[in-house]
JSON list of C-alpha atoms in Angstrom, two decimals:
[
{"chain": "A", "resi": 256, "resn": "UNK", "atom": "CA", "xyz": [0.00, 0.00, 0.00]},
{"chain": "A", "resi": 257, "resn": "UNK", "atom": "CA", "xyz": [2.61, 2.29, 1.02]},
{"chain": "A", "resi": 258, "resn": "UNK", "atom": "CA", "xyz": [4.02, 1.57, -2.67]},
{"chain": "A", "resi": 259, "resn": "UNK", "atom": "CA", "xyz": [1.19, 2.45, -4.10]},
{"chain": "A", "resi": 260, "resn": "UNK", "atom": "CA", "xyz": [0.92, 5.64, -2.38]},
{"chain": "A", "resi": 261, "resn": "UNK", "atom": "CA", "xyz": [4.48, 6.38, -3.41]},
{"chain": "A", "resi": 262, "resn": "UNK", "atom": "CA", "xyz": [4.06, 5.85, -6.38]},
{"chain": "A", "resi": 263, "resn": "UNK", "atom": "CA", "xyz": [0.95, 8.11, -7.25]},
{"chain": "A", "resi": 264, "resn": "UNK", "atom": "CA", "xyz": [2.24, 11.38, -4.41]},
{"chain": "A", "resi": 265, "resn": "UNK", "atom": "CA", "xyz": [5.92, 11.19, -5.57]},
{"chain": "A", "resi": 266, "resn": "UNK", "atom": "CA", "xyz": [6.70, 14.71, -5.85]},
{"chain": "A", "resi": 267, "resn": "UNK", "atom": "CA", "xyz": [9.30, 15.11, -8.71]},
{"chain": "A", "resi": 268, "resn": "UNK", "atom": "CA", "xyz": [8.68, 11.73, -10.88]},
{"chain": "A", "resi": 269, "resn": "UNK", "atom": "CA", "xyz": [11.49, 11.49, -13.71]},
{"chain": "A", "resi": 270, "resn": "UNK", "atom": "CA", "xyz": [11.52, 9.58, -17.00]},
{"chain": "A", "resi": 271, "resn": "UNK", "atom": "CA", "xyz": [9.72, 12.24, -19.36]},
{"chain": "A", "resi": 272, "resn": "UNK", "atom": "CA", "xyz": [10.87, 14.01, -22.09]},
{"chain": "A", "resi": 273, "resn": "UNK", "atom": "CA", "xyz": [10.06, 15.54, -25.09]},
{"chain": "A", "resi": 274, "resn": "UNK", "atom": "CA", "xyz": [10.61, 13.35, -27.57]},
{"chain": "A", "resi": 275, "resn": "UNK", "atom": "CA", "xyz": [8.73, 10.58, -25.48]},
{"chain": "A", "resi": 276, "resn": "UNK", "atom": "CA", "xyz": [5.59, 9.28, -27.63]},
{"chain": "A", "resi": 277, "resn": "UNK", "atom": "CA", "xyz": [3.70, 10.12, -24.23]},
{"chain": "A", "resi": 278, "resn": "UNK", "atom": "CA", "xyz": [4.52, 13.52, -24.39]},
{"chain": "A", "resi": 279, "resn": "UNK", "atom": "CA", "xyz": [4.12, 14.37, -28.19]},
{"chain": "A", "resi": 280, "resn": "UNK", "atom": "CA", "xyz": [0.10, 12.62, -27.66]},
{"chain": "A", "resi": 281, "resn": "UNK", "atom": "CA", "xyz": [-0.83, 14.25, -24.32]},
{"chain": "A", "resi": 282, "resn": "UNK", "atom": "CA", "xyz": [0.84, 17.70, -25.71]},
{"chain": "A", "resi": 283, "resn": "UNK", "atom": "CA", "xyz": [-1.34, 17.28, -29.34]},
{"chain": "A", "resi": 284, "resn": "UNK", "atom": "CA", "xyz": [-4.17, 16.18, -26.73]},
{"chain": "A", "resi": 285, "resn": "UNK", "atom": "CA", "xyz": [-4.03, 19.52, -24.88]},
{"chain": "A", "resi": 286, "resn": "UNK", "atom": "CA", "xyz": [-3.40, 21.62, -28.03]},
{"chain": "A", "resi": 287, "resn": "UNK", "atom": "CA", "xyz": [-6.25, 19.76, -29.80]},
{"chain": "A", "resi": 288, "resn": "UNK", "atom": "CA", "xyz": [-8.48, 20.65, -26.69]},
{"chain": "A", "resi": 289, "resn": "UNK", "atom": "CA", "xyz": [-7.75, 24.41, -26.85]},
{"chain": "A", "resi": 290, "resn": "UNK", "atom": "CA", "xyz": [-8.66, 24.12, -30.84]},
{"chain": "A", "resi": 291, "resn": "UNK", "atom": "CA", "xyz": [-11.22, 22.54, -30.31]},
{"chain": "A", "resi": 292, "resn": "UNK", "atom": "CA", "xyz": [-12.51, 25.06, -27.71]},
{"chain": "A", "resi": 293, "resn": "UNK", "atom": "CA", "xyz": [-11.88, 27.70, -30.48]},
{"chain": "A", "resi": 294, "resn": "UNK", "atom": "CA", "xyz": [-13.85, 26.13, -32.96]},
{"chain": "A", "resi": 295, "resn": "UNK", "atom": "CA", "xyz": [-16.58, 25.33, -30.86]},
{"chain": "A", "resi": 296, "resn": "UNK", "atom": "CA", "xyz": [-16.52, 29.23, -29.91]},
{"chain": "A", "resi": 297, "resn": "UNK", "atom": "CA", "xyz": [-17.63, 30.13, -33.37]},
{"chain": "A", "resi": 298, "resn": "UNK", "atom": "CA", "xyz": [-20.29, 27.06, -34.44]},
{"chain": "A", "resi": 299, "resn": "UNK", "atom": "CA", "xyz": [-22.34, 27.50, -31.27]},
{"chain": "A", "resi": 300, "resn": "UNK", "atom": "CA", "xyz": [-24.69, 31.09, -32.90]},
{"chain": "A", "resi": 301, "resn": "UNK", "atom": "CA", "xyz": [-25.12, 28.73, -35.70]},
{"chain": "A", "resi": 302, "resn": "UNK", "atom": "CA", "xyz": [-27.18, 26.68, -34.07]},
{"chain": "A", "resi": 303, "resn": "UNK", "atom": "CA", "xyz": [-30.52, 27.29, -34.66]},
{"chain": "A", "resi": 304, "resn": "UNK", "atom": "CA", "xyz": [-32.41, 25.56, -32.04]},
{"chain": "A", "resi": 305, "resn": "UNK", "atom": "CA", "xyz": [-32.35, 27.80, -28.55]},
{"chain": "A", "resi": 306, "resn": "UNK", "atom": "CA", "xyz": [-32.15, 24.97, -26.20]},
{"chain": "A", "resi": 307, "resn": "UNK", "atom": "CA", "xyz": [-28.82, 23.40, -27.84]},
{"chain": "A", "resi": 308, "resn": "UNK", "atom": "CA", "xyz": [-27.30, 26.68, -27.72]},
{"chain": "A", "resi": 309, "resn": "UNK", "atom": "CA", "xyz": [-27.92, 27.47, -24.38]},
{"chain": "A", "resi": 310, "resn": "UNK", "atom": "CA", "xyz": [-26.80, 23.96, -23.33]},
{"chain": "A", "resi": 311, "resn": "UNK", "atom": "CA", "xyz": [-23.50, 24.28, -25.07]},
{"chain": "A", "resi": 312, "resn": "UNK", "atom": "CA", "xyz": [-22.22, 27.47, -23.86]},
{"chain": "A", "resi": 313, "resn": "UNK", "atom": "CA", "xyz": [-19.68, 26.11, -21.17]},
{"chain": "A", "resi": 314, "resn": "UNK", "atom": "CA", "xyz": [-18.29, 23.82, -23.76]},
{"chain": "A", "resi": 315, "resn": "UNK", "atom": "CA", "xyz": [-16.09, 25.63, -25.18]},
{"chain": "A", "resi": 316, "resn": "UNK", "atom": "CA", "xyz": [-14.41, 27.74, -21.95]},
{"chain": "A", "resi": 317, "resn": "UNK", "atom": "CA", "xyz": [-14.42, 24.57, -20.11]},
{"chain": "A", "resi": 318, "resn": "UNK", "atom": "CA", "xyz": [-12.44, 22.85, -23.33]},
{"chain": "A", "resi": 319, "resn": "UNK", "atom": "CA", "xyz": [-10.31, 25.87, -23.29]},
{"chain": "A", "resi": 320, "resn": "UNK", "atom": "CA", "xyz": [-9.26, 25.27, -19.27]},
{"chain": "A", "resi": 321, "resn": "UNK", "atom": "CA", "xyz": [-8.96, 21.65, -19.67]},
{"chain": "A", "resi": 322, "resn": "UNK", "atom": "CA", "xyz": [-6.67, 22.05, -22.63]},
{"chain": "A", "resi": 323, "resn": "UNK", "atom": "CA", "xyz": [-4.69, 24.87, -20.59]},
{"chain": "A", "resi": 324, "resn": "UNK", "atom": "CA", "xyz": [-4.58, 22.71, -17.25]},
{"chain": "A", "resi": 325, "resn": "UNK", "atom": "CA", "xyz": [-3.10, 19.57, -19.63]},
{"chain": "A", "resi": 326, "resn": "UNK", "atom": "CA", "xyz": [-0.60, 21.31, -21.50]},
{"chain": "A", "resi": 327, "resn": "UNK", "atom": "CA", "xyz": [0.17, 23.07, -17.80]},
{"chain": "A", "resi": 328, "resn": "UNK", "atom": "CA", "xyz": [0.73, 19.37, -16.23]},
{"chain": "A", "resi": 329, "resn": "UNK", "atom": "CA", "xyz": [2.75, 18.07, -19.29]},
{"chain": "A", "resi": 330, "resn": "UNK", "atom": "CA", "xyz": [5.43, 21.40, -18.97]},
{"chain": "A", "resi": 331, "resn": "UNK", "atom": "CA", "xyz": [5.56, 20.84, -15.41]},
{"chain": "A", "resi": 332, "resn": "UNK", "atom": "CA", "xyz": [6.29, 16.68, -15.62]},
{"chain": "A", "resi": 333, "resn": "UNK", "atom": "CA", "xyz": [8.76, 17.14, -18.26]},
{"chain": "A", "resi": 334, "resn": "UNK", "atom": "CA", "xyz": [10.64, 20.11, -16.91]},
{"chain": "A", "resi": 335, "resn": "UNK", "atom": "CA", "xyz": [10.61, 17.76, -13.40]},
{"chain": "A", "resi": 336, "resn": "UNK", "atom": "CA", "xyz": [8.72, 20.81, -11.11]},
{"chain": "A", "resi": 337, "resn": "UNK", "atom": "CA", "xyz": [7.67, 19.56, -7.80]},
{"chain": "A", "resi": 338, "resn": "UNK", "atom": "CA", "xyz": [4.72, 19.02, -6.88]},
{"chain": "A", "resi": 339, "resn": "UNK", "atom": "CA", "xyz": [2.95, 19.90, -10.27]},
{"chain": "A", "resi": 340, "resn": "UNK", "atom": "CA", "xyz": [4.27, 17.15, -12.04]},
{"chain": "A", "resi": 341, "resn": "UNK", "atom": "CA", "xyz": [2.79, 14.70, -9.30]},
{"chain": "A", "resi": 342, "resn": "UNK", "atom": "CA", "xyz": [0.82, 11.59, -11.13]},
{"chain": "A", "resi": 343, "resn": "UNK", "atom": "CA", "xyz": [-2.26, 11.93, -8.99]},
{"chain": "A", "resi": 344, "resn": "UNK", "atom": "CA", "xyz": [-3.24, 15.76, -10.49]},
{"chain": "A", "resi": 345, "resn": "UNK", "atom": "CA", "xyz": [-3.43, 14.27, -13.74]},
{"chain": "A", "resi": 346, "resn": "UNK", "atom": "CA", "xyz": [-6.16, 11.39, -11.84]},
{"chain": "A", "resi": 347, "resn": "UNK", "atom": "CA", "xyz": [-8.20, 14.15, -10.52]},
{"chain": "A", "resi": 348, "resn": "UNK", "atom": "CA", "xyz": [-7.73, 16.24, -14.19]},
{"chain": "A", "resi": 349, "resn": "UNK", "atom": "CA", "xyz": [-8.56, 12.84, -15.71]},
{"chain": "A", "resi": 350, "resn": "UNK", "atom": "CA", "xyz": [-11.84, 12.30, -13.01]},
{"chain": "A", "resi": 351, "resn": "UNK", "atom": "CA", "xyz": [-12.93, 15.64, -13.64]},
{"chain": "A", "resi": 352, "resn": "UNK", "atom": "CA", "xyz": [-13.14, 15.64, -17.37]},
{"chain": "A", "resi": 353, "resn": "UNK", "atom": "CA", "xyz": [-15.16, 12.67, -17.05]},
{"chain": "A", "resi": 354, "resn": "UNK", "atom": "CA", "xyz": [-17.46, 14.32, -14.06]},
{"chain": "A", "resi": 355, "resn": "UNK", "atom": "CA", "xyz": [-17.68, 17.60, -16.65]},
{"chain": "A", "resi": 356, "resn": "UNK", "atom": "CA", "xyz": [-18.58, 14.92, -19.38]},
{"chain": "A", "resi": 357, "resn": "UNK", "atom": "CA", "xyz": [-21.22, 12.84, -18.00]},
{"chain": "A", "resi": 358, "resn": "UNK", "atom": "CA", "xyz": [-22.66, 15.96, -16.30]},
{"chain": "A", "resi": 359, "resn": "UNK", "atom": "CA", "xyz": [-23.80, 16.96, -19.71]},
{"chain": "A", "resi": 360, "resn": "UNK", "atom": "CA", "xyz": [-24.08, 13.86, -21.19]},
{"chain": "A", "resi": 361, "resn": "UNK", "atom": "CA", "xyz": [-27.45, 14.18, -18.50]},
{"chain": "A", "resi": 362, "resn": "UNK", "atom": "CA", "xyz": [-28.01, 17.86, -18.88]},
{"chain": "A", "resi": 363, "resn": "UNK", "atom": "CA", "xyz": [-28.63, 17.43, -22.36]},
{"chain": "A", "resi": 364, "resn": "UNK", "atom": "CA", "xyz": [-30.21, 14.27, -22.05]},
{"chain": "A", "resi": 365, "resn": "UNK", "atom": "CA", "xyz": [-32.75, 15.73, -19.69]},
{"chain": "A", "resi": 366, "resn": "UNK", "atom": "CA", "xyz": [-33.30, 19.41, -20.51]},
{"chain": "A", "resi": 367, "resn": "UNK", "atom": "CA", "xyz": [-32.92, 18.90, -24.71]},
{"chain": "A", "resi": 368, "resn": "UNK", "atom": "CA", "xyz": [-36.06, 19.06, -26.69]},
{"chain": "A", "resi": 369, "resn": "UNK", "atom": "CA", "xyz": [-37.50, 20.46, -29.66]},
{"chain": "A", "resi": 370, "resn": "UNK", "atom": "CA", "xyz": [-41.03, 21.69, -29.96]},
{"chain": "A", "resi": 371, "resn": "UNK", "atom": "CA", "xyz": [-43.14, 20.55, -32.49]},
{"chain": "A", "resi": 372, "resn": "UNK", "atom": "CA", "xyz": [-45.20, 22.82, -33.76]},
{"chain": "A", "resi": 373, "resn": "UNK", "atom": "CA", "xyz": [-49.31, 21.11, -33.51]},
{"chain": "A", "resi": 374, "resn": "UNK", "atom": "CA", "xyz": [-51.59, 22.28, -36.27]},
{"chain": "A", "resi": 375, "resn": "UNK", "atom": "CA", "xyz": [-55.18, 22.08, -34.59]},
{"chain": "A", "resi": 376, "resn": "UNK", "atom": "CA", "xyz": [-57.73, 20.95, -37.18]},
{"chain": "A", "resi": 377, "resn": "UNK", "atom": "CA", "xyz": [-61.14, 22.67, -36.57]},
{"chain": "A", "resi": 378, "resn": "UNK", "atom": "CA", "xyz": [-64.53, 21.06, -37.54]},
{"chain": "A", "resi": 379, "resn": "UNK", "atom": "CA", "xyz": [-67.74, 22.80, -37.80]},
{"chain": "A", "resi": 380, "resn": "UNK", "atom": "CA", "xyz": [-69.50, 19.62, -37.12]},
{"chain": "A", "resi": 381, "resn": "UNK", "atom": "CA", "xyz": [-67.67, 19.23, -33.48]},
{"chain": "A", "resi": 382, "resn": "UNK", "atom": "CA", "xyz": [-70.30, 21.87, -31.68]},
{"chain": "A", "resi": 383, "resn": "UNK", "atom": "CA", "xyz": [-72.95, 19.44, -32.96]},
{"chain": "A", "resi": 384, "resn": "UNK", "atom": "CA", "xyz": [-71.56, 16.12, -31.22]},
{"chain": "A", "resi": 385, "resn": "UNK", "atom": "CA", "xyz": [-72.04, 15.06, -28.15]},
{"chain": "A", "resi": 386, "resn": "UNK", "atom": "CA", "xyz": [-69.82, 15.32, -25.62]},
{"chain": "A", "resi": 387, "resn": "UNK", "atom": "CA", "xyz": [-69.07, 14.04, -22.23]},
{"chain": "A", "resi": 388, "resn": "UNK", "atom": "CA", "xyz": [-70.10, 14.77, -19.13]},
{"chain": "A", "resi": 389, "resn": "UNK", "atom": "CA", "xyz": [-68.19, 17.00, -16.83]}
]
């Protein structure tokens, strides 16, 4: 256990560079993320439905940070700074991306819909019927 613990709070892990495969993905990962954030930036007035737009506008600043906060954690681990290059920060960055991810995964699962517009058909012969009793 102790190991373990070692292993994941170890201050100033070595081994990284940056011409490590690791590096090169998590560094396009993090560059890809701030793109991304960019691009999302100017799709979302596109969109013409009110309810997607409003559900998507913490997408792209919360790309942007996550993006920032990786590239952040990948500098620190291969320039060996204390305590930022620690293997359990990129855990919690890793556990809140997915938090972030499946929080609205159910937002827009829950709170997405489109209305659908009802075209009301009206009959003279319906004030002749009968109809039920209150």
């Amino acid at each position: 256990m102790k190991s373990f613990l070692i292993y994941w709070l170890w201050p100033n892990p070595a081994g990284w560079h940056y011409g490590d495969q690791r590096v090169m993905v998590l560094l396009g990962v993090s560059v890809l993320l701030i793109v991304v954030s960019f691009i999302i930036r100017c799709v979302r007035p596109r969109f013409t439905n009110a309810i997607t737009r409003h559900l998507t506008s913490s997408w792209s600043l919360a790309s942007f940070w996550f993006g920032v906060v990786a590239l952040l954690l990948v500098v620190c681990r291969t320039e060996m700074i204390q305590f930022l290059s620690m293997r359990v920060l990129w855990a919690v960055w890793a556990l809140l991306l997915g938090l972030y991810a499946l929080f609205q995964m159910l937002q827009f699962r829950r709170r997405h819909y489109t209305m659908i517009k009802q075209t009301r058909v009206v009959d003279e012969r319906d004030k002749y019927l009968p109809r039920k009793n209150r």
